[in-house]
Tab-separated table of C-alpha atoms and ligand atoms in Angstrom:
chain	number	residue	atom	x	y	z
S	1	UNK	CA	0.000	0.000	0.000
S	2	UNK	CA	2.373	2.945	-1.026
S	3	UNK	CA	2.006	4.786	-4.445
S	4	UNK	CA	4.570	4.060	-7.228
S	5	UNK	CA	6.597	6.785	-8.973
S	6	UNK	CA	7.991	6.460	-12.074
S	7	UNK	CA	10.353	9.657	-13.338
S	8	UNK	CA	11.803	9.598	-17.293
S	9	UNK	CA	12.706	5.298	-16.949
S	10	UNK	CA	14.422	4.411	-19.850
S	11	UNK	CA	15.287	0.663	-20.637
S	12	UNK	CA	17.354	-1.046	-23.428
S	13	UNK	CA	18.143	-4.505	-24.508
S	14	UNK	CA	21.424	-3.872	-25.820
S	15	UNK	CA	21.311	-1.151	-27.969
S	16	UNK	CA	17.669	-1.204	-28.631
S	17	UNK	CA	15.236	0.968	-26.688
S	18	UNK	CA	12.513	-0.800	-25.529
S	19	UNK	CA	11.116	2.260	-22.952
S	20	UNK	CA	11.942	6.148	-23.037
S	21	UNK	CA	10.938	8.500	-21.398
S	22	UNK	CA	8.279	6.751	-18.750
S	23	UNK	CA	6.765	9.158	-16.252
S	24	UNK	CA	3.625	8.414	-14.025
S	25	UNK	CA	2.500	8.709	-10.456
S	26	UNK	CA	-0.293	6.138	-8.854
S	27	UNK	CA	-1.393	7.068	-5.346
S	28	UNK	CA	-1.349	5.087	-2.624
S	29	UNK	CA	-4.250	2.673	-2.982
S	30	UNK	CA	-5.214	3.497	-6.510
S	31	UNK	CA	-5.297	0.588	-9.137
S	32	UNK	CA	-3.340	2.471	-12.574
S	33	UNK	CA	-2.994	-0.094	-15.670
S	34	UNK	CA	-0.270	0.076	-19.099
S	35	UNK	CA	-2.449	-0.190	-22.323
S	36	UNK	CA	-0.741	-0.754	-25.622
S	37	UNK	CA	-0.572	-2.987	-28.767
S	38	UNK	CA	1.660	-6.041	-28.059
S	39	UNK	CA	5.283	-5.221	-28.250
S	40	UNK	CA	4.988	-1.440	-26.937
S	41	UNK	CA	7.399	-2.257	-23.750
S	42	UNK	CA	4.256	-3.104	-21.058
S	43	UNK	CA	6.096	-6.120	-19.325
S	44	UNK	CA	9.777	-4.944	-19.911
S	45	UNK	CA	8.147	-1.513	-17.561
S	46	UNK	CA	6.921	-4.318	-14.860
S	47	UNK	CA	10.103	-6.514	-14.607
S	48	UNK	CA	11.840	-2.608	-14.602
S	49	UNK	CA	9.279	-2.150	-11.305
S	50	UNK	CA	9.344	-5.141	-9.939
S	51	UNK	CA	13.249	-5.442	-9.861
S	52	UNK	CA	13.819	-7.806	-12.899
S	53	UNK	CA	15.208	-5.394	-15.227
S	54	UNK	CA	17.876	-2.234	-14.575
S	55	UNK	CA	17.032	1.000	-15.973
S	56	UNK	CA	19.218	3.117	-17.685
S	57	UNK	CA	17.811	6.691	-17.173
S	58	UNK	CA	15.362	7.951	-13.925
S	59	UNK	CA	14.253	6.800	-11.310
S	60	UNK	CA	11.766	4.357	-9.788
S	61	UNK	CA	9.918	5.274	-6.323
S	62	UNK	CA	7.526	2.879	-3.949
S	63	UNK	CA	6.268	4.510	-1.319
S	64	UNK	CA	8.546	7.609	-0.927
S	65	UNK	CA	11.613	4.835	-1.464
S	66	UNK	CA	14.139	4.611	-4.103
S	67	UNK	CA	13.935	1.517	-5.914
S	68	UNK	CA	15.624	1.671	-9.243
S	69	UNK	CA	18.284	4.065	-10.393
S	70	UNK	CA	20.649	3.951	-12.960
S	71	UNK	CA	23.561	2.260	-11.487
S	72	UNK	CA	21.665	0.819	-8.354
S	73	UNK	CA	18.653	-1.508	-7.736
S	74	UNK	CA	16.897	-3.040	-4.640
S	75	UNK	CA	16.512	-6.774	-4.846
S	76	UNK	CA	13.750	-7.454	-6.067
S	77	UNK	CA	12.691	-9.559	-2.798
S	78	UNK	CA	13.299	-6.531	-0.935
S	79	UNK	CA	10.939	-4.678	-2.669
S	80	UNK	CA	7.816	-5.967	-1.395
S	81	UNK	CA	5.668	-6.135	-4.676
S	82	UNK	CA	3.708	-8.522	-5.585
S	83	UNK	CA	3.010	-10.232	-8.858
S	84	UNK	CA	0.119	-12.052	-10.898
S	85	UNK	CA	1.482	-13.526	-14.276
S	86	UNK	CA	-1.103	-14.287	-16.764
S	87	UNK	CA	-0.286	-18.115	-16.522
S	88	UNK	CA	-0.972	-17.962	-13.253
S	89	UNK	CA	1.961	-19.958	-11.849
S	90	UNK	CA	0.512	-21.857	-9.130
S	91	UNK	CA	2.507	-24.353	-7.360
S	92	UNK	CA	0.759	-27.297	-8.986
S	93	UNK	CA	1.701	-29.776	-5.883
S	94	UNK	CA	0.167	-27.333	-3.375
S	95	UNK	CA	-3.430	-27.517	-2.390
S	96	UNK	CA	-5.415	-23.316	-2.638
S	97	UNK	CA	-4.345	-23.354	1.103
S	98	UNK	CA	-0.769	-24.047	0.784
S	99	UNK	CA	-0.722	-21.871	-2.374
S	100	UNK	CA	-2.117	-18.708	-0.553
S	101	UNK	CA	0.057	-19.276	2.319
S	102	UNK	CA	3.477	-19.703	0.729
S	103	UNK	CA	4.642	-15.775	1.398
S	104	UNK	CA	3.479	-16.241	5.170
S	105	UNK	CA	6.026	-18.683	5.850
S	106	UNK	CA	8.332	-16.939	8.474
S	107	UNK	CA	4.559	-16.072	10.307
S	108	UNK	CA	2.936	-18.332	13.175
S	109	UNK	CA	0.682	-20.875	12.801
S	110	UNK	CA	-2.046	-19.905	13.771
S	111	UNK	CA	-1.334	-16.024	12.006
S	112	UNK	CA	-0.402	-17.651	8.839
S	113	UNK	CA	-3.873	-19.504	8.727
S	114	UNK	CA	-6.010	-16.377	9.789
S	115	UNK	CA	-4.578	-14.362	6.737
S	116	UNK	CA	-5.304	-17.073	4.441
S	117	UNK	CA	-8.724	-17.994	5.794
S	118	UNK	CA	-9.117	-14.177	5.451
S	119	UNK	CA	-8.276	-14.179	1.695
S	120	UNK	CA	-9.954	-17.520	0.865
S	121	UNK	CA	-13.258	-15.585	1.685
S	122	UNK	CA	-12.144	-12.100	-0.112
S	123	UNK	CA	-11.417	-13.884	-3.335
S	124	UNK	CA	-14.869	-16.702	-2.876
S	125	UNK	CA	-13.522	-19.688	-2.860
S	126	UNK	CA	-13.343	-20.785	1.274
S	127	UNK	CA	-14.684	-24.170	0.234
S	128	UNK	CA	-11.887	-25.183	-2.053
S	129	UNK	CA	-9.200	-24.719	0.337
S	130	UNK	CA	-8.048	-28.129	-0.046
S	131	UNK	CA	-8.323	-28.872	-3.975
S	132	UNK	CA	-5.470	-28.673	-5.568
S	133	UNK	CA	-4.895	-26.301	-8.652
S	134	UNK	CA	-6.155	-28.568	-11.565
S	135	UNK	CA	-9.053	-28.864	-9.950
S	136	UNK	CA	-10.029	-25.710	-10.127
S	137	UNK	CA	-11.576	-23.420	-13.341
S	138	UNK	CA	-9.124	-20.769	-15.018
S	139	UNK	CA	-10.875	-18.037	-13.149
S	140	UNK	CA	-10.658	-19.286	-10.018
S	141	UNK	CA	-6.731	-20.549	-10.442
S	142	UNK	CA	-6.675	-16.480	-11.099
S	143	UNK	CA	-8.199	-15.556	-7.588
S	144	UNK	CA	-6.009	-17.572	-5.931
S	145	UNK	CA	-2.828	-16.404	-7.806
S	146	UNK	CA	-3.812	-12.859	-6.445
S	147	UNK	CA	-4.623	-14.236	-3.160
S	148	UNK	CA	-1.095	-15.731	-2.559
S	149	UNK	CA	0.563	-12.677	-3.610
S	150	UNK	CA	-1.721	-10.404	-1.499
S	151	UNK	CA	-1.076	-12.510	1.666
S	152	UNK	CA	2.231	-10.867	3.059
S	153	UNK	CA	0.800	-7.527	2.330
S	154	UNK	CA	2.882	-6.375	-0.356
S	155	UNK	CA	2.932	-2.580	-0.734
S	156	UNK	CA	2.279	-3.315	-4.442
S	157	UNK	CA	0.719	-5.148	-6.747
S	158	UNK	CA	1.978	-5.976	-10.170
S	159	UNK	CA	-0.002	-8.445	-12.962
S	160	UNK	CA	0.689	-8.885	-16.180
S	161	UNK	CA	-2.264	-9.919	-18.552
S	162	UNK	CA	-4.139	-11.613	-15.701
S	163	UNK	CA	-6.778	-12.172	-17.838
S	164	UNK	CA	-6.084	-13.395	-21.292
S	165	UNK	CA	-5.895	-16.912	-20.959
S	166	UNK	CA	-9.646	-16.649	-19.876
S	167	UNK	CA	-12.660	-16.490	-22.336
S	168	UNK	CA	-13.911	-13.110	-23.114
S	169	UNK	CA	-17.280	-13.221	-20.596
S	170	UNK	CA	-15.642	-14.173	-17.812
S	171	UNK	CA	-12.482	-11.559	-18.251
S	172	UNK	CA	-15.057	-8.693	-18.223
S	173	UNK	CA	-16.967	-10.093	-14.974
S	174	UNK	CA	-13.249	-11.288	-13.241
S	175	UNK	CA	-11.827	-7.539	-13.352
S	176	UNK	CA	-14.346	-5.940	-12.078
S	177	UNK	CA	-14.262	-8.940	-9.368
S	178	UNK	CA	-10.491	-8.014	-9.020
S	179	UNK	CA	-11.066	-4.129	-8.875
S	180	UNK	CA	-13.057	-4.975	-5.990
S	181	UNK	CA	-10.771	-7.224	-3.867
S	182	UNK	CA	-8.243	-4.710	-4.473
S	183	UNK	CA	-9.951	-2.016	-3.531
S	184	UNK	CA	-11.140	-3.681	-0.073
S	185	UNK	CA	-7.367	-4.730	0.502
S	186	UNK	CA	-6.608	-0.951	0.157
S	187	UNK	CA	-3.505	-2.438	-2.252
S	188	UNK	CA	-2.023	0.594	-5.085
S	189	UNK	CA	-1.872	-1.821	-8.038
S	190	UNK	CA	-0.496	-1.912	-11.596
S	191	UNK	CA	-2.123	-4.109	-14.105
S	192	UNK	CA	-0.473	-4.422	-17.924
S	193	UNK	CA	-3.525	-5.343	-20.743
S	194	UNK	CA	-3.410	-4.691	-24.305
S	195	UNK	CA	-7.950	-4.835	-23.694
S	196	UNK	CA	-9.203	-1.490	-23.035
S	197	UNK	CA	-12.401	-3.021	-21.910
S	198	UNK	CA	-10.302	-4.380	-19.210
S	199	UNK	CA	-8.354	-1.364	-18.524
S	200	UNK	CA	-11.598	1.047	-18.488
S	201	UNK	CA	-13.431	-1.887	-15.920
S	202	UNK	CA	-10.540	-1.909	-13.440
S	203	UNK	CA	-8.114	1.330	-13.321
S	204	UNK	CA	-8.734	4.763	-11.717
S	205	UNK	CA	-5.661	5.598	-13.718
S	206	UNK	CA	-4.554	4.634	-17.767
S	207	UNK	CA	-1.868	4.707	-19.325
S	208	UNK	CA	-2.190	4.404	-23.072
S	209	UNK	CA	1.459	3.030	-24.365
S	210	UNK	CA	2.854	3.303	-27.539
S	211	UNK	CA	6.502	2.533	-29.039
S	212	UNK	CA	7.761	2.206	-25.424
S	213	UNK	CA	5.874	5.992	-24.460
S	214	UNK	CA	3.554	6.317	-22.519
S	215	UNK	CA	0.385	9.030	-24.544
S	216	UNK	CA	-1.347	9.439	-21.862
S	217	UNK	CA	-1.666	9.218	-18.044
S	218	UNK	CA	-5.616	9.902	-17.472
S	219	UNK	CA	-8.401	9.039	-16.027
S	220	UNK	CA	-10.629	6.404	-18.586
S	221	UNK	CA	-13.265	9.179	-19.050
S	222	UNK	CA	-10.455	11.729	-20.048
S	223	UNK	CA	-9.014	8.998	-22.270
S	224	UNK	CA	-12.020	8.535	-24.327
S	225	UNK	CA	-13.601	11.856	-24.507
S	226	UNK	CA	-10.147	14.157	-24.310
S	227	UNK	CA	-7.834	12.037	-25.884
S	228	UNK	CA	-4.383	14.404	-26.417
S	229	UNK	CA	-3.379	12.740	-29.491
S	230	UNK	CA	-4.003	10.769	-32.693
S	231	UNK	CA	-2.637	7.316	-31.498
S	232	UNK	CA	-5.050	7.348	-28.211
S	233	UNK	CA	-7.998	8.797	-29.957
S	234	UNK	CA	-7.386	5.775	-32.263
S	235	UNK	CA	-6.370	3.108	-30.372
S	236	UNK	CA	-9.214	3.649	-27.370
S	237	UNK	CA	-12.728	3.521	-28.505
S	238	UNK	CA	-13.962	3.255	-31.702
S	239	UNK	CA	-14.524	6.677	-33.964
S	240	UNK	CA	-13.689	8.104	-37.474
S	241	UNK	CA	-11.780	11.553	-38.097
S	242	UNK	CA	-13.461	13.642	-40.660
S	243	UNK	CA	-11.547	17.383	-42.053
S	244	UNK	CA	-12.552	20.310	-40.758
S	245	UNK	CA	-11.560	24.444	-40.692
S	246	UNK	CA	-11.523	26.471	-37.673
S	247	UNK	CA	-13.931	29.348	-38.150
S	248	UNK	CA	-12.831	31.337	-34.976
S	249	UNK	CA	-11.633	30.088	-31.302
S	250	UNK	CA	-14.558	28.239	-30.284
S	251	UNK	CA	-16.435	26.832	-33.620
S	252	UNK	CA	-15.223	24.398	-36.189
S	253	UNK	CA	-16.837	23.506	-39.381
S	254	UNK	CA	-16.977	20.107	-40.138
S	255	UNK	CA	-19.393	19.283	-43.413
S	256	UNK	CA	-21.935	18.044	-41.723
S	257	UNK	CA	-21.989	21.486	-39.626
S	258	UNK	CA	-20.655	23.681	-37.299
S	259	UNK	CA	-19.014	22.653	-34.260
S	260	UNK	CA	-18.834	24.272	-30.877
S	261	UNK	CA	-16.068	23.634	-28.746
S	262	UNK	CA	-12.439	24.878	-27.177
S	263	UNK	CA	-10.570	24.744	-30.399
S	264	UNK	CA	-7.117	26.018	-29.378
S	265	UNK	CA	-6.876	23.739	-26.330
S	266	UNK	CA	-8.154	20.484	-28.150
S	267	UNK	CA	-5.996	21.212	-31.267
S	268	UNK	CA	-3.386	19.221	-29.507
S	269	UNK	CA	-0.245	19.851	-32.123
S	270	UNK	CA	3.086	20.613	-31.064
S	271	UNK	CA	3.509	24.646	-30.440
S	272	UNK	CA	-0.051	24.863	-31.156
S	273	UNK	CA	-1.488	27.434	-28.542
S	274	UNK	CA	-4.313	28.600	-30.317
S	275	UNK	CA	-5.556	27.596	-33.608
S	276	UNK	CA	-6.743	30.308	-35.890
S	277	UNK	CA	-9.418	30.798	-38.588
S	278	UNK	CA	-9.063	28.278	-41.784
S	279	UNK	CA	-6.744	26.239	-39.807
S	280	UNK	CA	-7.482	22.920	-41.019
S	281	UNK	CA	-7.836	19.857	-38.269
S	282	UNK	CA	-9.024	16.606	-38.219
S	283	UNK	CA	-12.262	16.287	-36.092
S	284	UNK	CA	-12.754	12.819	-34.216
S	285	UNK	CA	-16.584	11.742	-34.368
S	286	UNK	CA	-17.456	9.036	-32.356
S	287	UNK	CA	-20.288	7.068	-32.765
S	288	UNK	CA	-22.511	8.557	-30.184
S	289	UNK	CA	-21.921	12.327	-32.223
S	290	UNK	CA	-23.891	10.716	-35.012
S	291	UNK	CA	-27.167	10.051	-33.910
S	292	UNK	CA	-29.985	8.982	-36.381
S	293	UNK	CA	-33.051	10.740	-37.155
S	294	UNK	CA	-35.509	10.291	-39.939
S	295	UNK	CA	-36.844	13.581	-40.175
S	296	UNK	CA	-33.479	14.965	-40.270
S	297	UNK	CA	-32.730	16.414	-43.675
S	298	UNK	CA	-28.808	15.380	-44.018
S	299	UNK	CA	-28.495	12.002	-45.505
S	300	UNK	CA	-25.789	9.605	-45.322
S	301	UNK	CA	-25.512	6.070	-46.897
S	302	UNK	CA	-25.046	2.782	-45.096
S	303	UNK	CA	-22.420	1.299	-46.212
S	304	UNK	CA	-22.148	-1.397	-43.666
S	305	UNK	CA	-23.830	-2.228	-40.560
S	306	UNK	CA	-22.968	-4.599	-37.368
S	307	UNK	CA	-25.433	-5.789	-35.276
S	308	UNK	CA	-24.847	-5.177	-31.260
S	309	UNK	CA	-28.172	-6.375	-29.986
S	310	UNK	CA	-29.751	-3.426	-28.415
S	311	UNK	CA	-27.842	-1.212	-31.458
S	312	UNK	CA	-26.786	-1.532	-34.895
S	313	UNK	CA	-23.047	0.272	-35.032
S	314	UNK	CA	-23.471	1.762	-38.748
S	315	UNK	CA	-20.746	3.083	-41.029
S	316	UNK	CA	-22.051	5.977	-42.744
S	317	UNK	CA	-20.583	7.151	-46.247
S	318	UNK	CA	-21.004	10.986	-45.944
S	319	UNK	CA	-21.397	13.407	-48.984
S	320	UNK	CA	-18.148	13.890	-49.226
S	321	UNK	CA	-17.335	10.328	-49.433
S	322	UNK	CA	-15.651	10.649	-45.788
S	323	UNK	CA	-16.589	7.872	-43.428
S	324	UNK	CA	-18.319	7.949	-39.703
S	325	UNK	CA	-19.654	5.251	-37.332
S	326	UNK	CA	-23.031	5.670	-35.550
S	327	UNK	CA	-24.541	3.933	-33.050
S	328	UNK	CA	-28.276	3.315	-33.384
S	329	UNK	CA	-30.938	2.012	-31.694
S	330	UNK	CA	-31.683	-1.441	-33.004
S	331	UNK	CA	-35.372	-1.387	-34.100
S	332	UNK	CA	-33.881	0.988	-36.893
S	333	UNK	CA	-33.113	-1.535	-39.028
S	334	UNK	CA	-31.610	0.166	-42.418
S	335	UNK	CA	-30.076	-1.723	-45.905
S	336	UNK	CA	-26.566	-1.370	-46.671
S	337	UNK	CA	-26.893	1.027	-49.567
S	338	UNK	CA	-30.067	3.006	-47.805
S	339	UNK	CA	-29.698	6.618	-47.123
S	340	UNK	CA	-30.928	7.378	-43.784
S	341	UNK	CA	-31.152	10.754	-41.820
S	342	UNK	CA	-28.702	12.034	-39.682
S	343	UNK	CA	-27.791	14.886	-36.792
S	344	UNK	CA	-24.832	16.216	-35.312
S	345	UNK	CA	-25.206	15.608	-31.216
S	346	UNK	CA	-21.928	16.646	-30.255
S	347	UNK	CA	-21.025	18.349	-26.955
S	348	UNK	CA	-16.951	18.009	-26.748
S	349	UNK	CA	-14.725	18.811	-29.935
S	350	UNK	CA	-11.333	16.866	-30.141
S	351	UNK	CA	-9.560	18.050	-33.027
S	352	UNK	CA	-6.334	17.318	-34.056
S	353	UNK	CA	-4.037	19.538	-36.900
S	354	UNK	CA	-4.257	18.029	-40.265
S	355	UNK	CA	-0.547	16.945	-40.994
U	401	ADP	P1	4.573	-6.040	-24.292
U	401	ADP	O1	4.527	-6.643	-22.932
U	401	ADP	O2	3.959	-4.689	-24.373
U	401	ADP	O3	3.998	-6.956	-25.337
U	401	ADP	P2	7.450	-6.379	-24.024
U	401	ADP	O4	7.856	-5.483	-22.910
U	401	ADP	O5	7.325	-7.830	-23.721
U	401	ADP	O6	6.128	-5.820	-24.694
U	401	ADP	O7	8.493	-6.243	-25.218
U	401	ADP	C1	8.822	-5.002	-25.789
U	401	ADP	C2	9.911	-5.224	-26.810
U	401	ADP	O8	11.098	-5.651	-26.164
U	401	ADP	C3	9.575	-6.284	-27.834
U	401	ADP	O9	9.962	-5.832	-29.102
U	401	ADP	C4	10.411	-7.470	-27.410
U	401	ADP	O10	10.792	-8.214	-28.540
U	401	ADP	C5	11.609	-6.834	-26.748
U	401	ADP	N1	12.155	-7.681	-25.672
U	401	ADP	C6	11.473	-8.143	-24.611
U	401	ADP	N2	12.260	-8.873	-23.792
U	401	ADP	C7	13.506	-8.863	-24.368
U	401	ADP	C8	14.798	-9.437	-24.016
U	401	ADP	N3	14.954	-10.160	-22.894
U	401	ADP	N4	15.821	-9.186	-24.853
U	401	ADP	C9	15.675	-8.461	-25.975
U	401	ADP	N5	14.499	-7.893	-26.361
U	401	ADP	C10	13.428	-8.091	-25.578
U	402	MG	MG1	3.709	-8.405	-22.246
């Protein structure tokens, strides 16, 4: 339970650069998580944090501490972090109650069992204290993976992918599950995913990785609606970026209409302070801007449709020829090829400048 500090890490393998530049700060008891494509450096940062891995630039902090500098590094069983891999990595020999307890084994007897009686019933599964770990499902091998590594009361938790060896119903229910034993263990947790479902149901804090660089430190609201750049208004959520011209510091005209918003600040281009009339951007629309009406007069052509069950998610051919997604309600069930009524409905502009 301390909060981790991470100031300008830098890693290499060699002579390649696998992180640069990594700066973030999760409070004490907050659960922060690394989301990137595959490759962007998201387990090379853990093994830097847990100890693994020595950094060549900045420093690491838990819990006011140094951890990681340069030319120095606790050991990583000094550090007192704990860690979930995605395979699990139970002791396969060990029955759930052995498992849990193996960090507790310099504690009495009778201590050791209270703290894993105590986590056997914060993670659900008191009754299969004495199975061993192929008897239990994926999910539950998961729970008791963060059990053992919550028993000695690390002062941080580190997993990797918990998740993705389990099927994709279960993942969504199991981190919120997770978010919640965290949060009633009070533990400051970091959780790697390249699934921003799983990212958006467990963190306070994201971290939207890319090419070892981290786009973004903000809160999963922020990420979606105020996304700073191209990559993370790309890579989180789904959305389409149609051209548009500044008219003046608050309104943008897209061709579907005018836009009100805080141009300058949302620009988001290097040495951009304050966009100016006929600057050209690049406005995001996501699918909840375009919402369908069939009174509306502006028409747009279906040019393909997926079905969501309560909503159809429609790609719309505008004028133009520029594409946009919108969600809409399912009983509005339009042909690919149909031209169907549409209205603007947006209250935030993101706009990047057109490169
Ligand atoms: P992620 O977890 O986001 O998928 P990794 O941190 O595992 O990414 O890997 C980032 C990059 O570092 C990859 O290109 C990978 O090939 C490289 N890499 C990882 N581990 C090593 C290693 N031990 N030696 C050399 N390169 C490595
Ligand atoms: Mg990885």
């Amino acid at each position: 339970m301390a909060e981790l500090i991470l100031d300008s890490v830098s890693q290499s393998y060699g002579t390649r650069q696998i992180i640069a530049d990594l700066s973030f700060s999760l409070p004490e008891g907050a659960i922060g998580c690394l989301l990137g494509p595959s490759g962007c450096g998201k387990t090379t940062a853990l093994r830097c944090i847990s100890g693994f891995e020595p950094i060549q630039t900045g420093e690491i902090r838990i819990g006011g501490e140094v951890v990681s500098l340069p030319d120095w590094m606790l050991a990583a069983e000094k550090r007192r972090v704990g860690m979930v891999f995605q395979d699990y990595a139970l002791f396969p020999h060990m029955t759930v109650s052995a498992n849990v307890g193996f960090g507790l084994r310099s504690e009495s007897k009778a201590a050791r069992q209270a703290r894993i009686d105590e986590l056997l019933i914060l993670v659900g599964l008191s009754g299969h204290a004495d199975q061993f770990p192929h008897q239990l499902s994926g999910g539950q091998q998961q729970r008791v993976a963060l059990a053992r590594a919550l028993a000695p009361r690390p002062r941080l938790i580190l997993m990797d992918e918990p998740f993705s060896n389990l099927d994709v119903e279960l993942r969504e229910r199991l981190s919120l599950e997770v978010r919640d034993i965290l949060k009633r263990e009070a533990t400051t947790a970091l959780i790697v995913t390249h699934d921003q479902n799983e990212a958006f149901a467990l963190a306070d804090w994201v971290g939207v990785m890319h090419e070892g660089r981290i786009q973004q430190w903000d809160t999963p609201y922020n990420l979606y609606h105020k996304p700073t750049n191209r990559f993370v208004a790309d890579f989180v959520g789904q959305g389409a970026l149609v051209t548009g011209n500044v008219i003046n510091d608050h309104q943008v005209e897209i061709e579907l209409g005018v836009l009100n918003g805080v141009i300058p600040v949302e620009c988001g281009a290097a040495g951009c302070g304050e966009c100016v009339r006929s600057c050209h951007v690049d406005v995001l629309l996501r699918p909840d801007d375009i919402i369908h009406d069939d009174d509306s007069l502006m028409l747009a052509e279906v040019e393909n449709k997926a079905f969501r069950g309560a909503e159809f998610l429609y790609t719309l051919k505008l004028p133009s020829g520029q594409r946009a997604l919108s969600l809409v309600p399912s009983h509005h069930n339009h042909a690919i090829g149909e031209r169907i009524g549409i209205k603007l409905a947006v209250d935030h502009v993101v706009a990047f400048r057109r490169e």
